[in-house]
Coordinates of C-alpha atoms (C1' of nucleotides) in Angstrom, one line a residue:
Chain A
M1 CA 101.5 87.2 106.1
R2 CA 104.8 88.3 105.7
N3 CA 104.0 92.2 108.0
M4 CA 101.8 94.1 109.9
S5 CA 101.0 96.3 106.9
D6 CA 99.5 94.0 104.5
I7 CA 97.8 92.5 108.1
I8 CA 96.0 95.3 108.0
E9 CA 95.1 95.9 104.5
Q10 CA 94.2 92.7 104.6
Y11 CA 91.9 93.1 107.4
L12 CA 90.1 96.9 106.0
K13 CA 89.5 94.8 103.0
Q14 CA 88.0 92.6 104.7
L15 CA 86.1 94.9 106.8
I16 CA 85.0 96.3 103.3
Q17 CA 83.8 93.4 102.2
D18 CA 81.6 92.3 105.0
S19 CA 79.7 95.7 104.8
G20 CA 78.5 95.8 101.8
G21 CA 82.2 96.0 99.3
E22 CA 82.1 100.0 99.6
V23 CA 83.1 102.0 102.5
V24 CA 84.5 101.1 105.8
E25 CA 84.8 104.0 108.6
I26 CA 87.6 103.0 111.2
K27 CA 88.5 104.5 114.0
R28 CA 92.4 104.9 113.7
A29 CA 93.9 104.4 117.8
H30 CA 91.3 101.3 117.8
I31 CA 92.7 99.6 115.4
A32 CA 96.0 100.2 116.2
E33 CA 95.2 98.8 119.4
K34 CA 93.5 95.6 117.7
F35 CA 97.0 94.8 116.3
D36 CA 99.7 96.8 118.7
C37 CA 101.2 99.1 116.6
V38 CA 101.4 103.0 116.2
P39 CA 98.5 104.6 114.9
S40 CA 100.8 106.6 112.5
Q41 CA 100.9 102.5 110.8
L42 CA 97.4 103.3 109.9
N43 CA 98.4 106.9 107.9
Y44 CA 101.5 104.4 106.1
V45 CA 98.7 101.6 105.0
I46 CA 96.4 104.2 104.2
K47 CA 99.2 105.5 102.1
T48 CA 100.5 102.9 100.8
R49 CA 97.5 100.7 99.9
F50 CA 94.5 102.7 99.5
T51 CA 96.0 105.2 97.3
N52 CA 92.5 106.6 94.3
E53 CA 95.6 104.7 92.0
H54 CA 94.6 102.0 93.7
G55 CA 90.7 102.8 93.6
Y56 CA 89.7 104.2 97.2
T57 CA 89.0 107.6 98.4
V58 CA 90.0 108.7 101.9
E59 CA 88.3 110.8 104.4
S60 CA 89.1 111.6 108.0
K61 CA 87.9 113.7 110.7
R62 CA 89.9 114.0 113.7
G63 CA 89.0 115.2 117.6
G64 CA 86.6 114.0 119.6
G65 CA 84.2 111.2 117.5
G66 CA 87.1 111.4 114.5
Y67 CA 87.2 108.8 112.6
I68 CA 88.9 107.8 108.9
R69 CA 86.7 106.5 106.2
I70 CA 88.1 104.2 103.2
T71 CA 85.8 104.3 100.2
K72 CA 85.5 102.0 97.2
V73 CA 86.0 104.2 93.9
E74 CA 82.3 102.7 91.8
T75 CA 83.5 100.3 89.0
H76 CA 79.7 99.5 87.9
S77 CA 80.1 101.0 85.1
K78 CA 83.7 100.1 83.8
T79 CA 83.7 103.4 80.8
E80 CA 83.5 106.2 84.0
Y81 CA 85.9 103.9 85.9
L82 CA 88.4 103.5 82.9
A83 CA 88.0 107.6 82.3
H84 CA 88.3 108.2 86.1
L85 CA 92.1 105.8 85.4
K86 CA 92.9 108.1 82.9
K87 CA 92.9 111.6 84.1
L88 CA 94.5 109.9 87.4
I89 CA 97.3 109.2 84.8
G90 CA 97.4 112.8 83.2
D91 CA 100.4 114.0 81.3
G92 CA 103.0 111.2 83.8
V93 CA 103.0 108.6 86.0
S94 CA 105.1 106.6 88.1
E95 CA 105.8 102.8 87.7
Q96 CA 104.9 102.8 91.2
N97 CA 101.1 104.7 90.2
A98 CA 101.4 102.5 87.1
N99 CA 101.6 99.2 88.8
R100 CA 98.4 100.4 91.6
L101 CA 97.2 101.3 88.3
V102 CA 96.6 98.3 86.5
Q103 CA 96.4 96.0 90.4
S104 CA 93.7 98.0 90.7
M105 CA 92.3 97.1 86.9
F106 CA 92.8 93.5 87.9
E107 CA 91.6 93.7 91.1
N108 CA 88.1 95.4 89.3
E109 CA 88.2 92.6 86.7
V110 CA 88.8 94.9 84.1
I111 CA 92.0 93.2 83.0
T112 CA 93.7 89.2 83.6
I113 CA 96.6 88.5 85.4
K114 CA 98.9 87.8 82.0
E115 CA 97.2 91.0 80.7
A116 CA 98.3 92.4 84.6
K117 CA 101.8 90.9 84.0
I118 CA 102.1 92.5 80.3
I119 CA 100.3 95.7 80.7
N120 CA 103.6 95.8 83.8
A121 CA 105.8 94.5 81.9
A122 CA 106.0 97.9 78.8
V123 CA 106.1 100.2 81.3
E124 CA 108.9 99.3 83.4
R125 CA 111.5 101.1 83.7
E126 CA 114.0 99.1 82.4
T127 CA 112.0 98.4 79.4
L128 CA 111.4 102.4 78.4
M129 CA 114.8 103.2 78.3
L130 CA 114.3 106.9 78.6
E131 CA 115.3 110.0 82.1
L132 CA 113.3 111.5 83.5
P133 CA 110.4 113.3 82.7
F134 CA 110.2 111.3 79.5
R135 CA 109.9 108.3 81.1
D136 CA 106.6 109.1 83.0
T137 CA 105.1 111.0 79.8
L138 CA 105.6 108.0 77.7
R139 CA 104.6 105.9 80.4
A140 CA 101.7 107.9 80.4
S141 CA 101.1 107.7 76.6
I142 CA 101.4 104.2 76.6
L143 CA 99.1 103.5 79.8
R144 CA 96.1 105.8 78.2
R145 CA 96.4 104.1 75.2
I146 CA 96.2 100.4 76.6
I147 CA 93.1 102.0 78.2
D148 CA 91.4 103.2 74.8
V149 CA 91.6 99.8 73.7
I150 CA 90.6 98.2 76.4
L151 CA 87.2 100.5 76.2
Y152 CA 86.6 99.9 72.9
S153 CA 87.4 96.1 72.9
E154 CA 84.7 96.0 76.3
E155 CA 82.1 96.9 73.6
Chain B
M1 CA 129.6 67.9 95.8
R2 CA 131.4 70.5 94.1
N3 CA 130.1 74.2 95.4
M4 CA 128.4 76.0 97.8
S5 CA 126.4 77.6 95.0
D6 CA 125.4 74.1 93.3
I7 CA 124.7 72.4 97.1
I8 CA 122.4 75.9 97.2
E9 CA 120.8 75.3 94.0
Q10 CA 119.6 71.9 95.0
Y11 CA 118.3 72.9 98.4
L12 CA 116.2 75.2 96.5
K13 CA 115.3 72.9 94.2
Q14 CA 114.3 70.5 96.5
L15 CA 112.6 72.7 98.6
I16 CA 110.3 73.1 95.3
Q17 CA 110.0 69.4 95.0
D18 CA 108.7 69.2 98.7
S19 CA 105.8 72.5 98.3
G20 CA 104.3 70.9 95.8
G21 CA 106.6 71.4 92.9
E22 CA 105.6 74.9 92.2
V23 CA 107.2 77.8 94.0
V24 CA 109.1 78.5 97.3
E25 CA 109.8 81.1 99.3
I26 CA 112.6 82.0 101.0
K27 CA 114.6 84.6 103.4
R28 CA 118.0 84.9 102.0
A29 CA 119.4 86.2 105.1
H30 CA 118.3 83.0 106.4
I31 CA 119.3 80.8 103.9
A32 CA 122.6 82.4 103.8
E33 CA 123.1 81.3 107.8
K34 CA 121.9 77.9 107.5
F35 CA 124.6 77.1 104.6
D36 CA 126.8 80.3 106.4
C37 CA 128.2 82.1 102.8
V38 CA 127.1 86.0 102.8
P39 CA 124.0 86.8 101.1
S40 CA 124.7 88.2 98.2
Q41 CA 125.5 84.7 97.2
L42 CA 122.1 83.4 97.7
N43 CA 121.6 86.4 94.1
Y44 CA 124.7 84.7 92.3
V45 CA 122.7 81.7 92.6
I46 CA 119.4 82.9 91.0
K47 CA 121.1 84.9 88.3
T48 CA 122.7 81.9 87.3
R49 CA 120.4 79.0 87.8
F50 CA 116.6 80.3 88.2
T51 CA 116.7 82.3 85.4
N52 CA 113.6 82.5 82.8
E53 CA 116.1 80.6 81.3
H54 CA 116.1 77.7 83.4
G55 CA 112.2 78.7 83.5
Y56 CA 112.3 79.7 86.6
T57 CA 110.4 83.3 87.4
V58 CA 112.0 84.7 90.5
E59 CA 110.2 87.9 92.6
S60 CA 111.7 89.9 95.9
K61 CA 110.6 92.5 98.5
R62 CA 112.9 94.7 100.4
G63 CA 112.2 96.2 103.6
G64 CA 110.1 94.3 107.0
G65 CA 108.7 90.7 106.1
G66 CA 110.7 90.7 102.8
Y67 CA 110.7 87.3 100.6
I68 CA 112.6 86.0 97.7
R69 CA 110.1 83.9 95.7
I70 CA 111.0 81.0 93.0
T71 CA 108.2 80.0 90.7
K72 CA 108.6 76.9 88.7
V73 CA 107.3 77.7 85.3
E74 CA 106.2 74.9 83.0
T75 CA 108.4 75.5 80.1
H76 CA 105.6 74.8 77.2
S77 CA 105.8 74.1 73.9
K78 CA 105.6 77.7 72.6
T79 CA 109.0 78.5 73.7
E80 CA 111.3 78.2 70.6
Y81 CA 108.7 79.8 69.2
L82 CA 109.0 82.7 71.2
A83 CA 112.7 82.8 71.8
H84 CA 112.4 83.0 68.1
L85 CA 110.6 85.7 67.8
K86 CA 112.7 87.3 70.4
K87 CA 115.7 87.5 68.1
L88 CA 113.1 88.5 64.8
I89 CA 113.1 91.8 67.1
G90 CA 116.7 92.1 68.0
D91 CA 117.2 95.5 68.8
G92 CA 114.5 97.8 66.6
V93 CA 111.3 97.1 64.8
S94 CA 109.2 98.7 62.6
E95 CA 105.5 98.8 63.7
Q96 CA 104.7 97.0 60.6
N97 CA 107.1 94.2 61.8
A98 CA 106.0 94.3 65.1
N99 CA 102.1 94.2 64.3
R100 CA 102.8 91.6 62.0
L101 CA 104.4 89.6 65.1
V102 CA 101.5 90.4 67.1
Q103 CA 99.5 88.4 64.3
S104 CA 101.4 85.7 64.4
M105 CA 101.3 85.6 68.6
F106 CA 97.8 85.3 68.4
E107 CA 98.0 82.8 65.2
N108 CA 99.8 80.3 67.2
E109 CA 97.5 80.7 70.7
V110 CA 99.9 82.8 72.9
I111 CA 97.8 85.6 73.1
T112 CA 93.9 85.7 73.1
I113 CA 93.0 88.9 70.9
K114 CA 92.5 91.2 73.7
E115 CA 96.5 90.8 74.6
A116 CA 97.3 91.5 71.2
K117 CA 95.0 94.4 71.0
I118 CA 97.0 95.5 74.5
I119 CA 100.7 95.1 72.6
N120 CA 99.9 96.9 69.6
A121 CA 98.3 99.6 71.4
A122 CA 101.5 99.7 73.7
V123 CA 104.1 99.7 70.4
E124 CA 102.2 102.6 67.9
R125 CA 104.1 105.1 66.7
E126 CA 101.1 107.5 68.1
T127 CA 102.2 106.5 71.2
L128 CA 105.8 105.7 71.5
M129 CA 106.0 109.8 70.6
L130 CA 110.4 109.4 69.8
E131 CA 111.9 110.1 66.5
L132 CA 113.1 107.0 64.4
P133 CA 116.0 105.4 64.7
F134 CA 114.8 105.6 69.0
R135 CA 111.4 104.3 68.6
D136 CA 111.9 101.2 66.7
T137 CA 114.2 100.6 69.5
L138 CA 111.8 100.9 71.9
R139 CA 108.9 99.2 70.6
A140 CA 111.7 96.3 70.1
S141 CA 112.3 96.6 74.1
I142 CA 108.9 96.0 75.1
L143 CA 108.1 93.6 72.9
R144 CA 111.1 91.7 73.9
R145 CA 110.2 92.2 77.7
I146 CA 106.4 90.7 77.0
I147 CA 107.1 88.0 75.3
D148 CA 109.4 87.3 78.1
V149 CA 105.9 87.3 80.3
I150 CA 104.0 85.8 78.0
L151 CA 106.4 82.8 77.8
Y152 CA 106.8 82.9 81.9
S153 CA 104.0 83.9 83.3
E154 CA 101.9 81.2 81.4
E155 CA 99.7 79.1 83.8
Chain C
dC1 C1' 149.0 80.5 82.8
dC2 C1' 144.8 82.2 81.2
dT3 C1' 139.7 81.9 81.3
dC4 C1' 135.7 81.2 83.5
dT5 C1' 133.3 80.8 87.4
dT6 C1' 132.9 81.2 92.6
dT7 C1' 132.8 84.1 96.6
dT8 C1' 132.9 88.0 99.5
dG9 C1' 132.0 92.1 101.0
dA10 C1' 131.0 97.0 101.1
dC11 C1' 127.5 100.6 99.6
dC12 C1' 123.0 101.0 97.4
dT13 C1' 117.8 101.1 97.5
dT14 C1' 113.5 100.1 99.0
dC15 C1' 109.6 99.4 102.2
dT16 C1' 108.2 98.8 107.2
dT17 C1' 108.1 100.9 112.2
dT18 C1' 107.6 103.8 115.5
dG19 C1' 108.2 108.1 117.8
dA20 C1' 107.7 112.9 118.4
dC21 C1' 105.7 116.4 117.4
dT22 C1' 101.5 119.3 115.0
dA23 C1' 96.9 119.8 113.4
dT24 C1' 92.2 120.2 114.4
dA25 C1' 87.5 119.0 116.6
dA26 C1' 84.0 118.7 120.5
dT27 C1' 83.3 119.2 125.3
dT28 C1' 84.0 121.5 129.7
dA29 C1' 85.0 125.0 132.5
dT30 C1' 85.4 130.4 133.4
Chain D
dA1 C1' 81.1 133.5 125.0
dT2 C1' 85.9 132.4 125.3
dA3 C1' 89.5 129.6 127.3
dA4 C1' 91.4 125.8 128.7
dT5 C1' 91.2 120.8 128.1
dT6 C1' 90.6 116.7 125.7
dA7 C1' 90.5 113.0 122.5
dT8 C1' 91.3 112.1 118.1
dA9 C1' 94.1 112.3 113.2
dG10 C1' 97.8 113.6 110.0
dT11 C1' 103.3 114.6 109.1
dC12 C1' 107.9 113.8 108.8
dA13 C1' 112.5 111.6 110.0
dA14 C1' 115.3 108.8 111.8
dA15 C1' 115.9 103.9 113.1
dG16 C1' 115.1 99.1 111.7
dA17 C1' 114.4 95.2 108.0
dA18 C1' 115.4 93.6 104.4
dG19 C1' 116.8 92.3 99.2
dG20 C1' 120.2 94.3 95.4
dT21 C1' 124.5 95.7 92.5
dC22 C1' 129.1 95.1 91.2
dA23 C1' 133.4 94.5 91.7
dA24 C1' 137.6 92.6 93.5
dA25 C1' 140.1 88.2 95.1
dA26 C1' 139.9 84.0 95.1
dG27 C1' 139.2 79.2 93.0
dA28 C1' 138.9 76.1 89.0
dG29 C1' 139.6 74.0 84.4
dG30 C1' 142.0 73.3 80.1

DNA sequence: CCTCTTTTGACCTTCTTTGACTATAATTAT
DNA sequence: ATAATTATAGTCAAAGAAGGTCAAAAGAGG
């Protein structure tokens, strides 16, 4: 793969899978050493690839016996999961976060890849042709409506 | 041969063929060096010879480990039909006409019922929260973008 | 000549990597 | 108990590594 951050991302996701698909607990320094990078790179990876929008929760503790725990958000109940996403969207959402949400929905098999592309296209910056902050508001509105539709058509 | 852009075009198409005829991933700077031209020439080549209309999709990423990926898309039989729809949409479209278009796409099996619902949700009056005539303009923009991804993301 | 296409380069934006400095928790020494 | 030390993790900004944009200059064709 292309770069260290991507590699570490994959590694962590594998760890989650291997441990039952829900959670993983790591030592920051340990992973950093394994991949021969600075510890703070782990923070970067987490901040860009394991956000709420991506469907993860991260907890950590400093000091002796410290750790970083990454938990995958429960998606067994599609209803709750989608309600959760709607909450994250709120009244406004950036394109970056929107993409993360869509990615998460795809990974959780709520939508297909084609649906993901359609949704992303609908909320792209260029498509929405508006200035901030209206653009983020509109994007949120569109996404919330789409999620509603997905909720309906599941039943 | 005639000029650098044509040569690079041929080279890239050859690369796609050699790798199974579907996709190629390059480093812009690397190709530029190979042909002893400025990196931005690659952008020119891509913009003039690997467009959607030519049957290609281009994705890219900046920063460390960056790349440009060119994917060849089978131009399926629906191409003309969708181009026609885009023309109909033009710079503005009412909700009613939008719904008709979406319905038509569904009936022509260009999209699934769920995709139809998603698209309709995205362009609803309520969702778009704008006054006329901006609303119709925005709706047109969204629909045109969506048709593009439908056209060029097939299979 | 005039127009269209190609070539170039300066400047911009985005993403990643790195490291110095900070914050917090546990352990050990006083 | 309290203080000092050690072990972790977090933050933030600078440096580095790509790719993107745009318009001027150069070239090709009619």
